XYZ file of C-alpha atoms in Angstrom:
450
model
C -74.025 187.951 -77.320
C -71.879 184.603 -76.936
C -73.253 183.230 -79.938
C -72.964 186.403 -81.864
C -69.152 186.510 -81.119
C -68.886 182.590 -82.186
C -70.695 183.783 -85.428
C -68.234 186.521 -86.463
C -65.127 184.643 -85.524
C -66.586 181.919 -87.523
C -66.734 184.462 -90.164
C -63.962 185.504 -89.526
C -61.651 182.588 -89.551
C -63.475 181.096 -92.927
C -61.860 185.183 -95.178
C -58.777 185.747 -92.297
C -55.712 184.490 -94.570
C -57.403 186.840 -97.518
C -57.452 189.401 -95.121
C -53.655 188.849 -94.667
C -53.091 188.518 -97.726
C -55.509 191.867 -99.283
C -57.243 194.737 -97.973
C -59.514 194.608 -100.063
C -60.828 191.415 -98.462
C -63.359 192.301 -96.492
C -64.761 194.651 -99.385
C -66.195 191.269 -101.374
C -69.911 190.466 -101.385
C -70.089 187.086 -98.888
C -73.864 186.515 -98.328
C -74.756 185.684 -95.053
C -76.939 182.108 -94.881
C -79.615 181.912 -92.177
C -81.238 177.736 -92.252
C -85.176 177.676 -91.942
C -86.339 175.282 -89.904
C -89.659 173.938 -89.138
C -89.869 173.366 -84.922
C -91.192 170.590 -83.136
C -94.404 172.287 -82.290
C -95.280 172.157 -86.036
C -95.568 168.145 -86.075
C -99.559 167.204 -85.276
C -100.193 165.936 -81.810
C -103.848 164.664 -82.713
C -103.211 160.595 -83.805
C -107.071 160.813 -85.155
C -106.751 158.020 -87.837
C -107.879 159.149 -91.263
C -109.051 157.041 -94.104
C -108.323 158.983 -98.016
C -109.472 158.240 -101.022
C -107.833 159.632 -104.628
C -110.488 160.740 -107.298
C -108.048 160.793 -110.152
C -104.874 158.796 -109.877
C -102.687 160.518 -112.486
C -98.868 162.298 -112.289
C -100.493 164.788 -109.547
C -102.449 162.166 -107.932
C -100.140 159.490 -107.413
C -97.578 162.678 -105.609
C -100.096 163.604 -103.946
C -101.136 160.446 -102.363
C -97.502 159.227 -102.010
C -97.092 162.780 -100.417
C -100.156 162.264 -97.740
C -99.524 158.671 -96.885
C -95.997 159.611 -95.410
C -98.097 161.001 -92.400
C -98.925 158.737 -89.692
C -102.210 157.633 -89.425
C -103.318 158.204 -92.489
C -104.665 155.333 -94.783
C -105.534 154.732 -98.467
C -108.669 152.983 -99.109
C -109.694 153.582 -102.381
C -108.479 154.983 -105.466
C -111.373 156.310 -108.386
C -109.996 156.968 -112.272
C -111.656 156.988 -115.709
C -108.629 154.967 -117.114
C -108.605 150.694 -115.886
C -104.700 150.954 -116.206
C -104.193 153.323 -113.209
C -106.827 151.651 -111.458
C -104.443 148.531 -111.761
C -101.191 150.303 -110.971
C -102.631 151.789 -108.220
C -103.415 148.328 -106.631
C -99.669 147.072 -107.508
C -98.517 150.554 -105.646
C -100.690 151.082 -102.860
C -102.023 147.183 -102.121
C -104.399 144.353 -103.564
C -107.164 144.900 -101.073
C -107.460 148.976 -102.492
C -111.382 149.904 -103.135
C -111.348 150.693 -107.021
C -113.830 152.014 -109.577
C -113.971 154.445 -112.844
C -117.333 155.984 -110.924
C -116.273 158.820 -108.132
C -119.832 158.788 -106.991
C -119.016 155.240 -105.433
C -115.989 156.605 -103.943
C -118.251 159.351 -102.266
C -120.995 157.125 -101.016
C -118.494 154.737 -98.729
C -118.691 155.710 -95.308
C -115.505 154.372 -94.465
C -114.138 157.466 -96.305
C -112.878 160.892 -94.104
C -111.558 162.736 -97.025
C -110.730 162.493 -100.785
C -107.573 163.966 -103.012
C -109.429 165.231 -106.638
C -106.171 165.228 -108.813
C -108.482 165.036 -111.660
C -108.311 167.273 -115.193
C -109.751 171.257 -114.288
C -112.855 170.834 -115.407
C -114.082 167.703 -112.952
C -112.448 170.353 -109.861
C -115.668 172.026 -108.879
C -118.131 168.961 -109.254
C -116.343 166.900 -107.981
C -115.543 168.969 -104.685
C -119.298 169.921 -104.579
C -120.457 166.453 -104.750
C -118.164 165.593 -101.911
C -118.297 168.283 -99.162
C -122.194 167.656 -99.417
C -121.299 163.645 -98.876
C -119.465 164.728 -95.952
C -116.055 164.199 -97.113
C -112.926 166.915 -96.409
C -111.366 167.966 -99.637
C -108.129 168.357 -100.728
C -108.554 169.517 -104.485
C -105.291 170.177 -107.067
C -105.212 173.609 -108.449
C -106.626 175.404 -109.870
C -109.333 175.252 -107.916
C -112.105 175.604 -110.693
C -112.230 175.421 -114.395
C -113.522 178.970 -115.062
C -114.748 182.135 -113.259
C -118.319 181.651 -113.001
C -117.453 178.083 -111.313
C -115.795 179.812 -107.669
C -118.489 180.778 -105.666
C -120.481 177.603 -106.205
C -117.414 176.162 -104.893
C -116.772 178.741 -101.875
C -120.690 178.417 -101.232
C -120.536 175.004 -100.786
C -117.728 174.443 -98.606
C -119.308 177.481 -96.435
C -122.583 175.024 -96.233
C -120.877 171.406 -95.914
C -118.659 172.418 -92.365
C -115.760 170.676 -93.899
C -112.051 171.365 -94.412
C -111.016 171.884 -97.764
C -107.660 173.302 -98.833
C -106.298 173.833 -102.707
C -102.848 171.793 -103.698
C -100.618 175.214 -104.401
C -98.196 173.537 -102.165
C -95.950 176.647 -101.712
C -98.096 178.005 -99.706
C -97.189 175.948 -96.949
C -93.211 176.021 -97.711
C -90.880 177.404 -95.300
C -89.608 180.192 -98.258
C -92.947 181.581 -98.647
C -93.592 181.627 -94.492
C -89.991 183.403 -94.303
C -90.655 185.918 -97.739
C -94.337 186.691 -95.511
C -92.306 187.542 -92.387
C -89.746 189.622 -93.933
C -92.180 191.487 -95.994
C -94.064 192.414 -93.085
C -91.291 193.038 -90.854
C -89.592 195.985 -93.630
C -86.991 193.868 -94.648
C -86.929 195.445 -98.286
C -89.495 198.741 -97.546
C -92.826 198.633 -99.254
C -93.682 196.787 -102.092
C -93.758 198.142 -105.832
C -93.197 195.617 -108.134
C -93.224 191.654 -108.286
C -92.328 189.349 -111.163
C -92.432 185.678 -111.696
C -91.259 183.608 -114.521
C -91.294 179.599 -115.078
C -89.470 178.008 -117.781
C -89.740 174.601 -118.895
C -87.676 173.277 -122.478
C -88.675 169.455 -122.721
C -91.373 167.140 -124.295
C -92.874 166.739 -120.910
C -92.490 169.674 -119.283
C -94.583 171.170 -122.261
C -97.472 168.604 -121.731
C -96.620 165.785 -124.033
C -97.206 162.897 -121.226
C -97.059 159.551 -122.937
C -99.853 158.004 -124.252
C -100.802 153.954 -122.929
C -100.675 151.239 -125.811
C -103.633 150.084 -123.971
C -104.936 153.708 -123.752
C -108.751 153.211 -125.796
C -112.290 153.467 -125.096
C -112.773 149.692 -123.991
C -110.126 151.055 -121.231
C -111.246 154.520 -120.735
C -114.627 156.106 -119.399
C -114.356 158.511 -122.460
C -118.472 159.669 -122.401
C -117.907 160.360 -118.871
C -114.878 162.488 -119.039
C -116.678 164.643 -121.651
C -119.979 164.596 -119.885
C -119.756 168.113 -118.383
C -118.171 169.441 -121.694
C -118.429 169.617 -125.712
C -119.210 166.047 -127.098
C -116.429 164.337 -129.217
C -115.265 161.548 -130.675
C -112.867 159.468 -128.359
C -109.659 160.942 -128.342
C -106.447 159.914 -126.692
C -104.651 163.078 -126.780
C -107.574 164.808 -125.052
C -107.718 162.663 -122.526
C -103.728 161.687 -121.641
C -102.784 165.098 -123.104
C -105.366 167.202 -121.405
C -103.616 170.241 -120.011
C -103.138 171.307 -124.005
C -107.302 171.301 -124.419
C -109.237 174.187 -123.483
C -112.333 171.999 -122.707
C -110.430 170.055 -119.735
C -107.346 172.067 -118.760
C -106.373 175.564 -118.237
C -102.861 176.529 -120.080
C -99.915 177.669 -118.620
C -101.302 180.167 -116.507
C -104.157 177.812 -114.903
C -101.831 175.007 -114.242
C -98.410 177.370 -113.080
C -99.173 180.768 -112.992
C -101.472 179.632 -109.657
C -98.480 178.591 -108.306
C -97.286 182.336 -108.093
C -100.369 183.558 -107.468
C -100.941 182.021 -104.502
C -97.310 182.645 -103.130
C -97.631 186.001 -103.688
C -100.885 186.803 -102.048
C -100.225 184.502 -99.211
C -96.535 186.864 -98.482
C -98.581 190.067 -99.295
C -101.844 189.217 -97.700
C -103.315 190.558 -100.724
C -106.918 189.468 -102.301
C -105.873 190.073 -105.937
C -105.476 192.055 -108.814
C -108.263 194.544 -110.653
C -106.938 194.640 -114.261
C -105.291 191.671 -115.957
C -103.790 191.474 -119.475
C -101.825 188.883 -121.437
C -100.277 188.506 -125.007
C -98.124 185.044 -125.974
C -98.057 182.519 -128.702
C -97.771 179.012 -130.095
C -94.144 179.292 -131.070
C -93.004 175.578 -130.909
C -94.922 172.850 -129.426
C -96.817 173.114 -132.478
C -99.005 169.516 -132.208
C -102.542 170.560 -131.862
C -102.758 171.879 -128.503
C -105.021 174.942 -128.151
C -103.006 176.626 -125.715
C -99.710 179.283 -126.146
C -96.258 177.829 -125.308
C -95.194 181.186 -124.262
C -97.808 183.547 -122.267
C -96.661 186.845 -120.635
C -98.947 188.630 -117.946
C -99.408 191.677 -116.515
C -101.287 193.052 -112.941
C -102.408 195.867 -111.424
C -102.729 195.581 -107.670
C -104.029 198.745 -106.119
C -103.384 200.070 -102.718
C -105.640 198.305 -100.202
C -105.183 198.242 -96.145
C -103.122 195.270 -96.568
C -100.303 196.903 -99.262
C -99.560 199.443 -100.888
C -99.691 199.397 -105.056
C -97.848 197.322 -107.058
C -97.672 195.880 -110.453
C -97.067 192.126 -111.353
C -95.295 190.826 -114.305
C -95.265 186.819 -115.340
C -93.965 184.532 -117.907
C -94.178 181.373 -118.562
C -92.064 179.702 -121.399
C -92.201 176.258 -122.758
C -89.066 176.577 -125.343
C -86.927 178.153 -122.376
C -83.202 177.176 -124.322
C -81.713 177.876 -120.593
C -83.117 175.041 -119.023
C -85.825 176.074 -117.102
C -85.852 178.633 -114.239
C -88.570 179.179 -111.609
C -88.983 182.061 -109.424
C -90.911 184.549 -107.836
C -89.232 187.862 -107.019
C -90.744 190.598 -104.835
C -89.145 194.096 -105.260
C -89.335 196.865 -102.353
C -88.364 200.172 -101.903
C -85.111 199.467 -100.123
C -84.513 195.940 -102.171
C -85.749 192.590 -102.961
C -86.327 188.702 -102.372
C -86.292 185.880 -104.928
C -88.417 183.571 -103.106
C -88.235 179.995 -103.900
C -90.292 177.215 -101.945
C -87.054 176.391 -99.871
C -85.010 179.495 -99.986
C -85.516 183.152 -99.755
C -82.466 185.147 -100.870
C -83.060 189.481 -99.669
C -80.632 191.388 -101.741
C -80.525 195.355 -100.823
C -79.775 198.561 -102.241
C -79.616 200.662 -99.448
C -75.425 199.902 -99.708
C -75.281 199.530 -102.893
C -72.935 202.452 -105.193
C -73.727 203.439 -109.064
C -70.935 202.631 -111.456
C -72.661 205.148 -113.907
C -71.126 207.805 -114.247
C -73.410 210.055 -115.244
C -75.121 209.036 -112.150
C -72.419 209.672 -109.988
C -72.011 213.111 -111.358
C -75.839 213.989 -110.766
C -75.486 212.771 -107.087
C -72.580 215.248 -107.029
C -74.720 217.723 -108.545
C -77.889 217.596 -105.884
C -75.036 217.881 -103.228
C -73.936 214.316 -102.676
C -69.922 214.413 -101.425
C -67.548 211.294 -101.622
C -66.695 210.267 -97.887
C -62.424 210.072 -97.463
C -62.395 206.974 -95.343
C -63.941 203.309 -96.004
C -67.012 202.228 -94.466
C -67.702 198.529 -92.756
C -70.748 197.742 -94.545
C -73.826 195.099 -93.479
C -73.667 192.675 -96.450
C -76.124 193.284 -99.300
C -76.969 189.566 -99.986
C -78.675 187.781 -96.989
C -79.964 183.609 -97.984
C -82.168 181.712 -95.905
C -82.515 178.160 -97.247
C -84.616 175.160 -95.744
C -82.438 172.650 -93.552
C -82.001 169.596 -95.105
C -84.255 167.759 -92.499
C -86.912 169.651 -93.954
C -89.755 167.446 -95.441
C -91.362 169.798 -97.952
C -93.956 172.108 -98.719
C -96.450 169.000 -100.148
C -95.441 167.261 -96.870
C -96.815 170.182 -94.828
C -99.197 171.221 -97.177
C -101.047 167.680 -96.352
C -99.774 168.038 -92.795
C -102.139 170.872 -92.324
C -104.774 170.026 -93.886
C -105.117 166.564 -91.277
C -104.234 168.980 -89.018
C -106.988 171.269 -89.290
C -109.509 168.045 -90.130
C -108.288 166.468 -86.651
C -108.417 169.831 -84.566
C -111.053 171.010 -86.315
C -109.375 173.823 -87.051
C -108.782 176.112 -90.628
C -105.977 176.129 -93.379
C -104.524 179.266 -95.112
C -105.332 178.333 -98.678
C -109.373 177.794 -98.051
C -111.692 178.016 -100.851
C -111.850 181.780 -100.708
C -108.348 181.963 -100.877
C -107.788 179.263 -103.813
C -110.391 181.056 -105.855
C -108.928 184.233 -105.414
C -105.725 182.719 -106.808
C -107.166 180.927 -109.530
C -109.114 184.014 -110.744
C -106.830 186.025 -112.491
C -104.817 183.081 -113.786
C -107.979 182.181 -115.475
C -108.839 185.867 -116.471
C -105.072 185.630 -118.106
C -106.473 183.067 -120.605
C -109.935 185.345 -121.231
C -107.574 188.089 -122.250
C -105.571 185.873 -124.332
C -107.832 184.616 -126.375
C -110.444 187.663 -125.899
C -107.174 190.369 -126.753
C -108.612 192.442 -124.112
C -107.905 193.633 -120.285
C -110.251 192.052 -118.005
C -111.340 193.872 -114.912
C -111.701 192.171 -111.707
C -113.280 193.248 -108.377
C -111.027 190.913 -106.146
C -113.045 191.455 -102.657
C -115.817 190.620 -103.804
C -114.785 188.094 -106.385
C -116.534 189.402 -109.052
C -115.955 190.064 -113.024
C -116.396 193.468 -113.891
């Protein structure tokens, strides 16, 4: 009750000279700030030292690694890429004395080796992860977590088999926003769920994919028949290889590299399994340089009541010539309001207070018997933020932090291989209907296509 009291004469002392001064004052929208925090308890207490290995030491790799080695305890020993320039930079980075090969298979066969990041293009994901749960190795794999459909349960089977601890690199799902959105949710914060919609925007050379391409970047340099080896044979080319997110044969387009991201945020706050029918329309409308893949992709979802919601229906977007800049968000919508959840903030705006300034509304409300009350009412605001305290570390910090966790305690992590595939599948079934301009059906429990 003491600390209540403190809060609202706080409050109080921060709007009491406009209050003076207006009585209005108290009328204006002041959101109230809660700070996330994550306790002491969350920090690993088994010191079990762990040696790592990186199978594809790229933008995502080298974060990733940089990410995992600020834990204690935890060691780099090798790195494994198909292009001799990273292997060098990843010497100069990480140290001289750094294992280093274009072959992963050596990387797999050291038994120095606990666990290994794959940061590698989509379609090395499930091979890759295969090969090294059955070598004994935990597995931390980028998303998404395969290249196509058909590719999950091979994946899923074979972590099932090996005993080991894998966990997909959708980050988010271990941020402090999406643990807060998950509690509120479940707690009725804005009723039941109806309607969700994501959108990430991105207006820049790299942002869309066009990564710069190494002077020294040619086949004397770069494993080229390897890279293609699981895919269509080509002549060597540099763009498919440094470019490869814009190539159907390596990468997945905008929904397999960001609509994941929301994917997996959203099931992890809903503890749903997935959509049944997924469409998607979009374009090539600017980043017109060869790329096989839209620059804007719009998708739609139907999620159907299960025991763990009720029905709702998902909208994304994803735009590459965004002229505001970029904005990234996923927002949930409820019966009695809504959250925009970001990884380190959560911001629950409701309706329940809210007044129409249509007034054709207000005369229908007046109509079914509404009446306008004579005196003011002190109102609980409508605009609530919780944001991450700046001590906070991250969501990749504590995405890696439980994945050692679980591989020291033995223990599980929430975005497993059954999880990650269910995230990745209708991101991928967003391309199918792209390029197939038809809805694709999903059975979501089962992890089927219908």
């Amino acid at each position: 009750m003491k600390q209540n009291r403190r809060h609202f004469l706080k409050k109080l002392g921060a709007t009491g000279a406009a209050a003076a001064i207006s009585p209005l004052a108290f009328s204006e929208e002041i959101p109230d700030k809660n700070f996330l925090e994550r306790g002491p308890a969350s920090e690993m207490v088994n010191d079990t030292p762990i040696n790592l290995a990186l199978i594809g030491a790229g933008i995502m790799g080298t974060e990733d690694t940089n990410s995992a080695l600020r834990h204690a305890n935890v060691k780099l020993v090798a790195v494994c890429d198909l292009y001799k320039g990273r292997l060098e930079s990843a010497k100069q980075k990480w140290g001289a004395n750094l294992f280093v090969t274009q072959d992963y298979q050596e990387v797999l066969k050291r038994k120095d080796i606990d666990a290994v990041i794959i940061a590698t293009p989509d379609h090395w994901h499930k091979q890759i992860s295969i090969d090294a749960m059955n070598a004994g190795k935990h597995v931390y794999c980028e998303k998404p977590m395969v290249h196509s459909v058909k590719e999950g349960m091979e994946v899923v089977n074979a972590w099932k088999k090996s005993g080991k601890v894998m966990v997909v690199g959708s980050q988010g799902v271990s941020s402090l926003g999406n643990e807060k959105a998950k509690e509120l949710l479940a707690a009725g914060a804005i009723g039941d769920i109806v309607y969700a919609e994501g959108f990430w925007a991105r207006h820049s050379p790299e942002g869309a994919w066009q990564y710069n391409v190494p002077k020294d970047g040619n086949e004397q340099t770069v494993d080229w028949k390897k890279y293609i080896s699981n895919t269509t044979a080509r002549d060597w080319d540099p763009l498919r290889f440094f470019r490869w997110r814009n190539y159907l044969d390596y990468g997945t387009g905008m929904s397999g590299d960001l609509f994941v991201h929301l994917f997996s945020s959203l099931h992890f706050i809903t503890n749903s399994k997935g959509p049944t029918k997924v469409s998607s329309m979009g374009g090539l409308r600017y980043w017109k340089d060869g790329r096989e893949v839209p620059d804007v992709l719009l998708g739609m979802f139907d999620y159907p009541q299960t025991p763990e919601h009720p029905g709702f229906n998902l909208s994304l977007r994803c735009n590459f010539v965004d002229g505001t800049s970029g904005t990234t968000y996923l927002r949930i919508v409820g019966t009695k309001g809504s959250m925009d959840v970001k990884w380190e903030e959560v911001v629950v705006k409701l309706n329940q207070n809210a007044e129409s300034d249509d007034p054709f509304l207000r005369e229908q409300a007046k109509l079914r018997g509404a009446t306008e009350e004579s005196r003011a009412k002190i109102l609980p605001p409508r605009e609530t933020v919780y944001a991450a305290e700046r001590s906070w570390k991250g969501a990749h910090y504590d995405h890696f932090g439980n994945w050692f966790n679980a591989i020291r305690t033995n223990g599980t992590v929430a975005e497993d291989p059954i999880f990650g595939f269910r995230a990745a599948a209708p991101a991928l079934l967003c391309n199918d209907s792209y390029f197939q301009d038809k809805f694709m059906k999903w059975d979501p429990v089962n992890m089927k296509l219908i």
